[in-house]
XYZ file of C-alpha atoms in Angstrom:
686
model
C 40.401 -5.682 -100.612
C 42.511 -5.582 -103.870
C 45.222 -3.149 -104.641
C 43.287 -1.787 -107.714
C 40.328 -0.734 -105.570
C 42.691 1.151 -103.273
C 43.775 3.472 -106.091
C 42.349 6.916 -106.274
C 39.852 7.481 -109.019
C 39.990 10.938 -110.665
C 36.906 12.601 -111.584
C 36.428 13.502 -115.091
C 35.088 17.044 -115.835
C 32.747 17.290 -119.005
C 32.891 20.954 -120.320
C 29.723 22.082 -122.032
C 27.879 25.247 -122.348
C 26.221 24.588 -118.866
C 29.630 24.879 -117.240
C 30.416 22.500 -114.280
C 26.815 20.953 -114.113
C 27.975 17.560 -115.070
C 30.757 17.728 -112.390
C 28.221 18.701 -109.736
C 25.684 16.125 -110.720
C 28.550 13.435 -110.408
C 29.513 14.750 -107.125
C 25.927 14.620 -105.834
C 25.621 11.075 -107.262
C 29.042 10.026 -105.427
C 27.544 11.416 -102.093
C 24.474 9.303 -102.637
C 26.604 6.143 -103.238
C 28.521 7.011 -100.067
C 25.271 7.249 -97.910
C 24.141 4.044 -99.383
C 27.385 2.289 -98.231
C 26.887 3.608 -94.766
C 23.544 2.204 -94.652
C 24.797 -1.089 -96.093
C 27.364 -1.310 -93.317
C 24.369 -1.109 -90.934
C 22.402 -3.569 -92.798
C 25.539 -5.718 -92.992
C 25.838 -5.870 -89.291
C 22.646 -7.771 -88.976
C 23.792 -10.408 -91.483
C 27.431 -10.839 -90.054
C 28.039 -13.247 -87.346
C 29.865 -11.476 -84.412
C 31.792 -14.484 -83.465
C 33.264 -14.768 -86.961
C 34.199 -10.929 -86.832
C 35.934 -11.801 -83.667
C 37.819 -14.506 -85.198
C 38.850 -12.284 -88.147
C 39.813 -9.579 -85.547
C 42.360 -11.899 -83.867
C 43.611 -13.153 -87.243
C 44.194 -9.729 -88.604
C 45.930 -8.743 -85.454
C 48.267 -11.658 -85.661
C 48.960 -10.962 -89.239
C 49.720 -7.341 -88.440
C 52.048 -8.434 -85.804
C 53.659 -10.776 -88.177
C 54.136 -8.191 -90.843
C 55.631 -5.706 -88.251
C 58.150 -8.123 -87.179
C 59.114 -8.958 -90.679
C 59.439 -5.094 -91.558
C 61.568 -4.716 -88.458
C 63.591 -7.744 -89.531
C 64.215 -6.405 -93.042
C 65.061 -3.164 -91.847
C 67.585 -4.499 -89.447
C 69.491 -6.548 -92.236
C 69.503 -3.535 -94.644
C 69.637 -5.502 -97.978
C 69.174 -4.048 -101.397
C 65.967 -5.873 -102.249
C 64.527 -5.089 -98.536
C 63.018 -1.882 -99.664
C 60.682 -3.446 -102.194
C 59.755 -6.216 -99.694
C 59.108 -3.524 -96.893
C 56.841 -1.569 -99.252
C 54.806 -4.566 -100.052
C 54.351 -5.555 -96.428
C 53.520 -2.005 -95.662
C 50.810 -2.063 -98.349
C 49.578 -5.448 -96.557
C 49.570 -3.777 -93.357
C 47.630 -0.932 -94.344
C 45.097 -3.272 -95.829
C 44.929 -4.982 -92.336
C 44.509 -1.581 -90.685
C 41.522 -1.018 -93.100
C 40.119 -4.262 -92.018
C 40.463 -3.575 -88.355
C 38.768 0.063 -88.966
C 35.878 -1.704 -90.541
C 35.562 -4.250 -87.755
C 35.713 -1.426 -85.222
C 32.908 0.457 -87.051
C 30.803 -2.649 -87.238
C 31.387 -3.204 -83.373
C 30.378 0.378 -82.742
C 27.405 -0.096 -84.710
C 26.351 -3.337 -83.262
C 27.149 -1.824 -79.498
C 24.743 1.167 -80.672
C 22.122 -1.253 -81.681
C 22.496 -3.230 -78.455
C 22.147 0.011 -76.399
C 19.028 0.823 -78.382
C 17.564 -2.575 -77.953
C 18.212 -2.474 -74.211
C 16.814 1.037 -73.682
C 13.727 -0.188 -75.685
C 13.493 -3.354 -73.503
C 14.057 -1.308 -70.333
C 11.209 1.137 -71.355
C 8.846 -1.830 -71.938
C 9.841 -3.289 -68.540
C 9.039 0.102 -66.929
C 5.909 0.511 -68.733
C 4.908 -3.053 -67.517
C 6.018 -2.241 -64.175
C 4.019 0.870 -63.877
C 1.062 -1.058 -65.275
C 1.768 -3.605 -62.548
C 1.756 -1.018 -59.852
C -1.417 0.497 -61.010
C -2.921 -2.934 -61.067
C -1.611 -3.647 -57.513
C -2.968 -0.385 -56.144
C -6.460 -1.114 -57.804
C -6.361 -4.439 -56.140
C -5.472 -2.877 -52.804
C -8.177 -0.378 -53.157
C -10.663 -3.030 -54.109
C -9.623 -4.958 -50.974
C -9.998 -1.892 -48.706
C -13.506 -1.285 -50.152
C -14.313 -4.944 -49.683
C -13.104 -4.766 -46.045
C -15.344 -1.855 -45.344
C -18.209 -3.500 -46.957
C -17.658 -6.477 -44.780
C -17.066 -4.356 -41.607
C -20.041 -2.152 -42.293
C -22.285 -2.030 -39.203
C -25.849 -0.798 -39.707
C -27.367 1.387 -36.989
C -29.867 -1.426 -36.085
C -26.989 -3.443 -34.950
C -26.452 -0.997 -32.026
C -30.207 -1.323 -31.062
C -30.885 -3.858 -28.355
C -33.782 -5.645 -29.892
C -36.008 -7.989 -28.166
C -35.465 -11.709 -28.489
C -37.161 -13.543 -31.385
C -39.205 -15.619 -29.356
C -40.396 -12.554 -27.240
C -40.934 -10.690 -30.577
C -43.215 -13.436 -32.083
C -45.001 -13.709 -28.648
C -45.720 -10.084 -28.017
C -46.035 -8.376 -31.627
C -49.094 -8.113 -33.353
C -49.548 -10.152 -36.527
C -49.672 -7.190 -38.816
C -46.065 -6.469 -37.546
C -44.567 -9.909 -37.028
C -45.837 -11.610 -40.164
C -44.623 -15.090 -39.159
C -45.496 -16.623 -42.535
C -43.066 -14.208 -44.273
C -40.417 -13.527 -41.652
C -39.760 -17.019 -40.466
C -38.000 -17.943 -43.678
C -36.348 -14.568 -44.409
C -33.880 -13.156 -42.022
C -33.970 -9.779 -43.706
C -37.706 -9.401 -43.343
C -37.518 -10.709 -39.730
C -35.189 -8.005 -38.919
C -37.254 -5.228 -40.666
C -40.226 -6.558 -38.610
C -38.397 -6.461 -35.309
C -37.182 -2.938 -36.170
C -40.737 -1.828 -36.817
C -41.715 -3.489 -33.518
C -38.905 -1.669 -31.752
C -40.009 1.657 -33.182
C -43.657 0.996 -32.028
C -42.484 0.267 -28.538
C -40.332 3.474 -28.502
C -43.173 5.475 -29.606
C -45.160 4.153 -26.655
C -42.427 4.775 -24.221
C -41.922 8.317 -25.505
C -45.516 9.137 -24.662
C -45.058 7.586 -21.286
C -41.765 9.610 -20.859
C -43.697 12.924 -21.652
C -46.460 12.057 -18.953
C -43.612 11.236 -16.455
C -41.993 14.588 -17.189
C -45.207 16.422 -16.705
C -45.669 14.596 -13.413
C -42.233 15.398 -12.299
C -42.506 19.059 -13.054
C -45.855 19.034 -11.107
C -44.047 17.362 -8.084
C -41.149 19.599 -8.412
C -43.380 22.616 -7.890
C -44.977 20.934 -4.885
C -41.475 20.311 -3.529
C -40.446 24.042 -3.997
C -43.583 25.201 -2.171
C -42.783 22.778 0.699
C -39.019 24.027 0.778
C -40.065 27.535 1.002
C -42.323 26.626 3.941
C -39.363 24.709 5.573
C -37.082 27.602 5.156
C -39.333 29.962 6.757
C -39.735 27.256 9.497
C -36.101 27.096 10.212
C -35.462 30.583 11.820
C -38.538 29.765 14.226
C -36.961 26.402 15.235
C -33.605 28.159 16.045
C -35.478 30.658 18.301
C -37.322 27.730 20.078
C -34.033 25.769 20.418
C -32.177 28.848 21.965
C -35.052 29.274 24.312
C -35.084 25.736 25.434
C -31.305 25.740 26.182
C -31.843 26.349 30.011
C -34.496 23.579 30.022
C -31.966 21.115 28.539
C -29.359 22.187 30.982
C -31.751 21.600 33.777
C -33.078 18.224 32.703
C -29.433 17.081 31.472
C -30.580 16.604 27.927
C -28.168 18.492 25.820
C -29.990 17.852 22.500
C -28.458 21.122 20.741
C -24.902 19.814 21.723
C -25.439 16.290 20.690
C -26.608 17.587 17.251
C -23.535 19.515 16.890
C -21.533 16.342 17.819
C -23.357 14.306 15.196
C -22.464 16.833 12.547
C -18.764 16.661 13.456
C -18.872 12.879 13.594
C -19.576 12.932 9.697
C -15.872 13.926 9.201
C -14.392 11.226 11.547
C -12.316 8.423 10.000
C -14.088 4.999 9.946
C -12.448 3.539 13.077
C -12.962 6.707 15.236
C -16.474 6.958 13.733
C -17.181 3.364 14.936
C -15.605 3.891 18.320
C -17.874 7.182 18.705
C -21.063 5.426 17.637
C -20.564 2.406 19.722
C -19.431 4.151 22.807
C -22.279 6.694 22.509
C -24.890 3.850 22.166
C -23.431 1.810 25.039
C -23.460 5.030 27.280
C -27.018 5.867 26.468
C -28.261 2.177 26.974
C -25.942 0.880 29.901
C -23.596 3.494 31.563
C -24.928 6.972 32.104
C -21.573 8.078 33.558
C -19.834 7.530 30.121
C -19.527 10.725 28.253
C -18.394 10.715 24.482
C -16.972 13.763 22.739
C -15.247 14.736 19.668
C -12.056 17.035 19.730
C -9.934 18.551 16.980
C -10.016 20.933 14.044
C -13.001 20.358 12.072
C -11.891 22.623 9.185
C -8.700 20.891 8.762
C -10.591 17.396 8.757
C -12.914 18.791 6.046
C -9.933 20.079 3.945
C -8.272 16.530 4.404
C -11.565 14.877 2.956
C -11.668 17.199 -0.143
C -9.617 16.087 -3.238
C -6.654 18.245 -3.969
C -7.301 20.784 -6.643
C -4.657 22.302 -9.010
C -5.275 26.043 -8.822
C -2.046 27.444 -10.215
C -2.423 29.365 -13.426
C 0.064 30.194 -16.073
C 1.482 33.273 -14.347
C 2.295 31.264 -11.002
C 4.042 28.545 -13.177
C 6.017 31.240 -15.060
C 6.963 32.842 -11.772
C 8.277 29.468 -10.343
C 10.290 28.862 -13.514
C 11.789 32.298 -13.036
C 12.645 31.569 -9.290
C 14.109 28.351 -10.219
C 16.388 29.797 -12.766
C 17.442 32.855 -10.633
C 17.855 31.184 -7.271
C 19.941 28.079 -6.350
C 18.203 25.943 -3.796
C 19.939 23.520 -1.710
C 18.996 19.789 -2.087
C 17.685 18.250 1.184
C 19.864 15.720 2.697
C 18.876 11.923 2.931
C 18.304 12.460 6.684
C 15.915 15.389 6.322
C 14.170 13.527 3.637
C 13.678 10.461 5.977
C 12.582 12.657 8.880
C 9.903 14.153 6.633
C 8.750 10.658 5.402
C 8.599 9.594 9.116
C 6.399 12.507 10.158
C 4.258 11.951 7.284
C 3.918 8.238 8.151
C 3.082 8.955 11.681
C 0.631 11.732 11.025
C -2.626 11.746 12.917
C -6.042 12.583 12.018
C -6.951 16.266 13.116
C -9.982 14.910 14.955
C -10.018 12.722 18.020
C -12.479 10.983 20.284
C -12.468 11.435 24.161
C -14.286 9.042 26.427
C -14.764 10.254 30.114
C -15.496 7.550 32.717
C -16.934 9.145 35.770
C -16.989 7.325 39.188
C -19.013 7.619 42.146
C -16.286 9.284 44.176
C -16.092 12.098 41.516
C -12.764 10.783 39.846
C -12.776 10.839 36.096
C -10.663 8.669 33.701
C -10.050 10.456 30.406
C -9.396 8.473 27.345
C -8.141 10.211 24.298
C -8.389 8.171 21.071
C -6.324 9.043 18.186
C -6.158 7.504 14.542
C -2.753 7.244 12.465
C -4.142 7.506 8.976
C -1.041 5.998 7.196
C -0.449 3.032 9.671
C -4.389 2.401 9.853
C -4.161 1.989 13.686
C -5.588 3.530 16.761
C -3.726 4.938 19.819
C -4.903 6.046 23.243
C -3.629 8.486 25.918
C -4.914 8.800 29.470
C -5.460 11.191 32.257
C -6.811 10.764 35.697
C -8.639 13.677 37.460
C -9.593 13.006 41.137
C -12.288 14.690 42.953
C -10.126 15.654 45.925
C -6.335 15.892 46.330
C -4.917 12.823 47.393
C -1.766 12.218 49.363
C 0.816 11.103 46.712
C 2.904 8.373 47.984
C 6.456 7.970 46.732
C 6.003 4.450 45.767
C 2.676 5.125 44.096
C 4.422 7.073 41.227
C 3.746 4.733 38.397
C 0.189 3.690 39.495
C -1.537 6.429 37.704
C 1.157 7.106 35.074
C -0.164 6.902 31.378
C 2.690 4.231 30.680
C 1.325 1.667 33.328
C -2.143 2.667 33.914
C -3.841 0.779 31.065
C -0.884 -1.828 30.603
C -1.921 -5.544 30.281
C -5.665 -4.690 30.552
C -6.130 -7.792 28.621
C -3.333 -10.372 29.123
C -0.128 -9.727 27.189
C -1.265 -6.467 25.796
C 1.601 -4.083 26.727
C 0.847 -1.520 24.012
C 4.474 -1.126 23.072
C 4.258 -2.579 19.558
C 2.090 -1.877 16.638
C -0.686 -4.672 16.289
C -0.787 -4.130 12.445
C 1.737 -6.547 10.895
C 1.862 -4.366 7.721
C 3.415 -1.419 9.703
C 6.633 -3.256 9.936
C 7.288 -3.197 6.361
C 6.313 0.462 6.225
C 8.744 1.197 9.149
C 11.542 -0.516 6.960
C 11.141 2.063 4.144
C 11.504 4.947 6.475
C 14.125 3.631 8.871
C 11.762 3.421 11.981
C 13.345 0.557 14.225
C 10.729 0.569 16.812
C 7.266 2.060 17.410
C 7.909 2.351 21.178
C 10.185 5.327 20.452
C 7.081 7.348 19.405
C 4.550 6.146 22.182
C 5.173 9.276 24.344
C 4.028 11.533 21.564
C 1.332 9.376 19.685
C -0.051 7.129 22.424
C -0.242 3.471 23.033
C -1.601 1.203 20.250
C -3.115 -1.520 22.563
C -5.165 -4.223 20.844
C -8.301 -3.567 22.846
C -7.970 0.065 21.322
C -8.014 -1.390 17.640
C -11.126 -3.691 18.823
C -13.102 -0.555 20.101
C -12.475 1.087 16.713
C -13.784 -2.139 14.789
C -10.174 -3.090 13.722
C -9.072 -6.648 13.711
C -5.593 -7.501 12.240
C -5.208 -11.089 11.273
C -1.343 -12.289 12.061
C -1.407 -15.026 9.440
C -2.523 -12.691 6.571
C -1.026 -9.363 6.968
C -3.114 -6.712 5.273
C -2.175 -2.997 4.806
C -5.642 -1.568 5.194
C -8.402 -3.260 7.296
C -11.854 -1.932 7.150
C -13.558 -0.870 10.459
C -16.253 -3.287 11.592
C -19.167 -2.412 14.000
C -19.736 -5.905 15.325
C -15.970 -6.124 16.374
C -16.303 -3.045 18.403
C -19.824 -3.946 19.864
C -18.408 -7.300 21.053
C -15.684 -5.701 23.153
C -17.270 -2.420 24.377
C -18.913 -3.732 27.495
C -16.211 -5.826 28.701
C -13.470 -3.157 27.949
C -15.407 -0.467 29.746
C -15.886 -2.630 32.896
C -12.151 -3.511 32.744
C -11.286 0.171 32.637
C -13.497 0.998 35.527
C -12.025 -1.783 37.612
C -8.426 -0.761 36.787
C -8.755 2.779 37.749
C -10.571 1.732 41.178
C -7.959 -0.578 41.907
C -5.165 1.864 41.274
C -6.899 4.531 43.423
C -7.211 1.969 46.103
C -3.715 1.173 45.828
C -2.539 4.802 45.934
C -4.416 5.366 49.300
C -2.971 1.966 50.617
C 0.636 2.923 49.555
C 0.419 6.218 51.462
C -0.455 4.503 54.615
C 2.145 1.626 54.092
C 4.994 4.230 53.665
C 3.993 5.517 57.112
C 4.287 1.987 58.302
C 0.631 1.506 58.727
C -1.188 -1.468 57.484
C -4.854 -0.379 56.873
C -7.212 -3.092 57.395
C -10.977 -2.694 56.888
C -13.561 -3.591 59.268
C -14.813 -6.332 57.008
C -11.428 -8.162 57.074
C -10.687 -7.739 60.859
C -12.051 -11.335 61.446
C -9.055 -12.686 59.329
C -6.492 -11.689 61.912
C -6.004 -11.967 65.831
C -6.560 -8.943 67.771
C -2.866 -8.590 68.678
C -0.033 -8.699 66.160
C 3.323 -7.676 67.404
C 5.340 -7.682 64.280
C 5.263 -4.391 62.438
C 5.945 -3.045 58.831
C 9.016 -0.878 59.087
C 9.668 0.132 55.463
C 7.713 -0.017 52.126
C 9.185 1.248 48.985
C 9.153 0.713 45.081
C 12.059 -1.044 43.330
C 12.919 -1.546 39.775
C 12.824 -4.711 37.590
C 16.575 -4.878 37.629
C 16.779 -4.394 41.544
C 14.097 -7.287 41.905
C 16.219 -9.767 39.837
C 19.264 -9.003 41.461
C 17.838 -10.374 44.759
C 19.037 -14.036 45.584
C 15.616 -14.995 47.015
C 13.633 -13.897 44.018
C 15.291 -16.352 41.461
C 12.587 -18.925 41.750
C 10.058 -16.332 40.596
C 12.156 -15.068 37.728
C 12.879 -18.541 36.459
C 9.182 -19.355 36.459
C 8.614 -16.326 34.364
C 6.112 -14.985 36.832
C 7.890 -11.351 36.954
C 7.737 -9.258 33.684
C 9.123 -5.809 33.036
C 5.764 -4.456 32.785
C 4.928 -5.501 36.355
C 5.259 -3.151 39.454
C 7.910 -4.170 42.014
C 7.938 -3.354 45.722
C 10.146 -4.149 48.734
C 8.646 -4.422 52.207
C 10.550 -4.720 55.484
C 8.522 -6.240 58.589
C 10.379 -6.394 62.056
C 9.945 -7.836 65.438
C 12.741 -7.445 67.748
C 16.127 -8.715 66.130
C 14.315 -10.584 63.320
C 13.742 -8.761 59.992
C 11.568 -10.258 57.369
C 12.330 -9.018 53.792
C 9.612 -9.399 51.342
C 10.012 -8.533 47.394
C 6.429 -8.075 45.897
C 5.467 -8.609 42.160
C 2.316 -6.489 41.552
C 0.776 -7.414 38.176
C -1.052 -4.676 36.466
C -4.136 -6.572 36.475
C -4.353 -6.375 40.267
C -6.705 -7.497 41.956
C -7.776 -10.194 39.439
C -4.179 -11.473 39.396
C -2.810 -11.458 43.013
C 0.592 -10.098 44.102
C 3.468 -12.580 44.481
C 5.563 -12.287 47.663
C 9.119 -13.738 47.997
C 10.534 -13.771 51.477
C 14.023 -13.611 53.281
C 14.269 -13.671 57.190
C 17.354 -12.218 58.764
C 17.560 -13.866 62.383
C 20.059 -16.355 63.251
C 21.545 -16.206 59.881
C 19.833 -15.470 56.492
C 16.881 -17.877 55.677
C 14.610 -18.037 52.628
C 12.124 -20.475 51.002
C 15.026 -22.419 49.542
C 16.650 -23.439 52.878
C 13.671 -23.005 55.356
C 10.358 -25.034 54.756
C 8.387 -22.659 57.248
C 9.365 -19.571 55.120
C 8.147 -21.548 52.113
C 4.728 -22.281 53.995
C 4.553 -18.544 54.756
C 4.861 -17.798 51.115
C 2.069 -20.360 50.423
C -0.156 -18.624 53.003
C 0.020 -15.435 51.085
C 0.566 -16.427 47.466
C -1.461 -19.653 47.341
C -4.359 -19.010 49.893
C -4.864 -15.489 48.666
C -8.683 -16.014 48.124
C -9.145 -16.013 51.909
C -7.727 -12.410 51.858
C -9.852 -10.914 49.036
C -12.321 -9.406 51.403
C -15.298 -7.565 49.992
C -15.577 -7.326 46.097
C -13.758 -6.410 44.092
C -10.890 -7.437 46.405
C -9.049 -4.161 46.658
C -7.723 -4.929 50.119
C -5.856 -8.001 49.215
C -2.282 -6.321 49.262
C -2.945 -5.004 52.673
C -4.408 -8.249 53.970
C -1.353 -10.267 52.559
C 1.039 -7.902 54.345
C -1.047 -8.283 57.673
C -0.835 -12.054 57.240
C 2.869 -11.848 56.816
C 3.205 -9.848 60.112
C 0.847 -12.575 61.788
C 2.885 -15.343 60.291
C 6.160 -13.931 61.520
C 4.663 -13.862 65.040
C 3.853 -17.423 64.794
C 7.272 -18.400 63.389
C 9.171 -16.549 66.126
C 6.860 -17.623 69.084
C 6.933 -21.314 68.050
C 10.779 -21.584 67.917
C 12.210 -23.543 70.709
C 14.109 -21.506 73.448
C 17.581 -22.413 74.434
C 17.300 -23.278 78.034
C 21.075 -22.868 78.611
C 20.678 -19.045 78.024
C 19.379 -17.429 81.273
C 16.899 -14.604 81.024
C 13.466 -14.076 79.574
C 12.484 -15.227 76.051
C 12.972 -12.780 73.206
C 9.786 -13.819 71.734
C 7.283 -15.076 74.490
C 4.381 -17.289 73.270
C 1.188 -15.178 73.034
C -0.536 -17.066 70.212
C -2.577 -20.182 70.957
C -1.488 -23.142 68.913
C -2.922 -26.601 69.235
C 0.073 -28.135 67.868
C 3.586 -26.450 67.422
C 4.997 -28.390 64.616
C 3.885 -31.234 62.294
C 5.526 -33.748 59.886
C 9.109 -34.271 59.139
C 9.620 -30.766 57.831
C 8.500 -29.564 61.326
C 5.940 -27.175 59.510
C 4.361 -24.574 62.085
C 0.698 -23.860 62.460
C 0.049 -20.681 60.400
C -3.766 -20.979 59.727
C -5.753 -18.701 62.012
C -9.226 -19.907 63.040
C -11.919 -17.478 63.710
C -13.720 -16.939 66.059
C -11.914 -19.725 68.267
C -8.789 -17.446 68.100
C -6.227 -20.419 67.687
C -3.722 -21.382 64.855
C -3.712 -24.901 63.449
C -2.001 -26.536 60.525
C -3.511 -26.771 56.905
């Protein structure tokens, strides 16, 4: 800009009659020109290059810095001509400031236009984005509609129509229309639906006819029910009147009917036992009685599903009690005790079997079912017709712990036969089931068989179903073994009473097995424990041969003749008399002798242990034990009488020879003749 343009122009005022109108018009014209300049600057922004303006700005700033530095230098020199140069440079600086102001205005105008353009572009983008969202929403809506159309299922798809081949085979031609429907699946579906409708109409008519017949039959049933209900009181009267006749004829139909009603509430194993035992008793054993004992109402409650009968009031009361009272937490020991009791819980019903014998004795068997262990147990009780003299040594013969032990070989009844129970015991801390046998009973294997339970050892199962065939296959054999067991124990009890009084009872059928005169006598008979038996030195060979078990019964006998004393230790297997007793001998005469150092004592043991079949007597062989003891007395007489006498000793022989022997000794072992021959009455070697 030149210096002339920077000078202020004075406005001329033209006076006239109109006053200052001309001045105002000029002022208005000046404002219009100024406005046009503002607008021209805005228009100028579009024509100017921002890069050139930036270069002009840098150059102006550099010139301004240079002028300021020159002014400062001139002022510092303070010359006479410095003021004119300072004014000139000041004017130039003002011009540069004007240039900077103009560039500043242009920059602001350019910034404003940029913002406006950005805002307009943003609005356009927002409008396009909104339009895009609308289009995407429409696309999503259309896709949903398409999916609905594709997933649409018509009602006819839920109808199970007949096959196409069957349709063309059974449907009439006016419905099937094969010429039209063969090539058009839609028409085919419509025709099949028409055929389905026709069939349903026919079935609806048949259904109405069936309902009418049902109503007619229902009315007939109601009439017959009324007749039967009126007949029941008469039948009850007849049954009550026939009770004396039933008792007289031993045909308790009324009692049997009640038992059958209770049997419906038995658990499966006890039910199988009841049915099979009752059937066997009716068919094969009239002296077998089966009955059901226990709390029937508790069994019914156990079979019913639990019901939640608590209402809102009880719930609120329980909450209040919990908030107002402090309850002690049960200890771990109490929790385990509760779990053990729950695991060992028995069913409230039990089955009782009564085996009656000819002498009036009764063997009572009480069978129980442990619900959580899925096993059966049994308890026993013996009732004799007359009071028997109870021998001290016969204390364990009829005890529940040993009466049924080893009814089958190896079945001691001290362990649970269900392998799955051991895993259950580990959870509640039960070490062994034998601790609870006194309370629950013995879980013999044959008891499980009678209940139809069979537990495979190779594949443990927690729950085994009761099988009637298993029970039926073992029922007859087990009942016979039970009868034989009690008969043998009762016979042993009578024999022990005599043996304790030093009397060896020999039946008339067995008298021929022994000579008329036997001098050796039984002095002592008593029962001993397993530990006492093992401690005897002359029983080691039996223990080492594993022929003596803790479940066996052990006895000691002392036979005496003069100064000779024969000690006998007897192992009585629970399966007596099927399994014979085993005798171990020790003779105290001229020193202590046993089967280990005396071949004749070994031969005597063979006479009673090996040749026991000669001593069985009449079946079922209950006289075996007393016959063996009597043979021991006979063999002791032969042993002592056949001993050589020392001639250097004066006086009569201690044991004179009273038995007739064909030959005193035989063989290098000098075995004596212990075999008695009847009726000749002499002894020979075997």
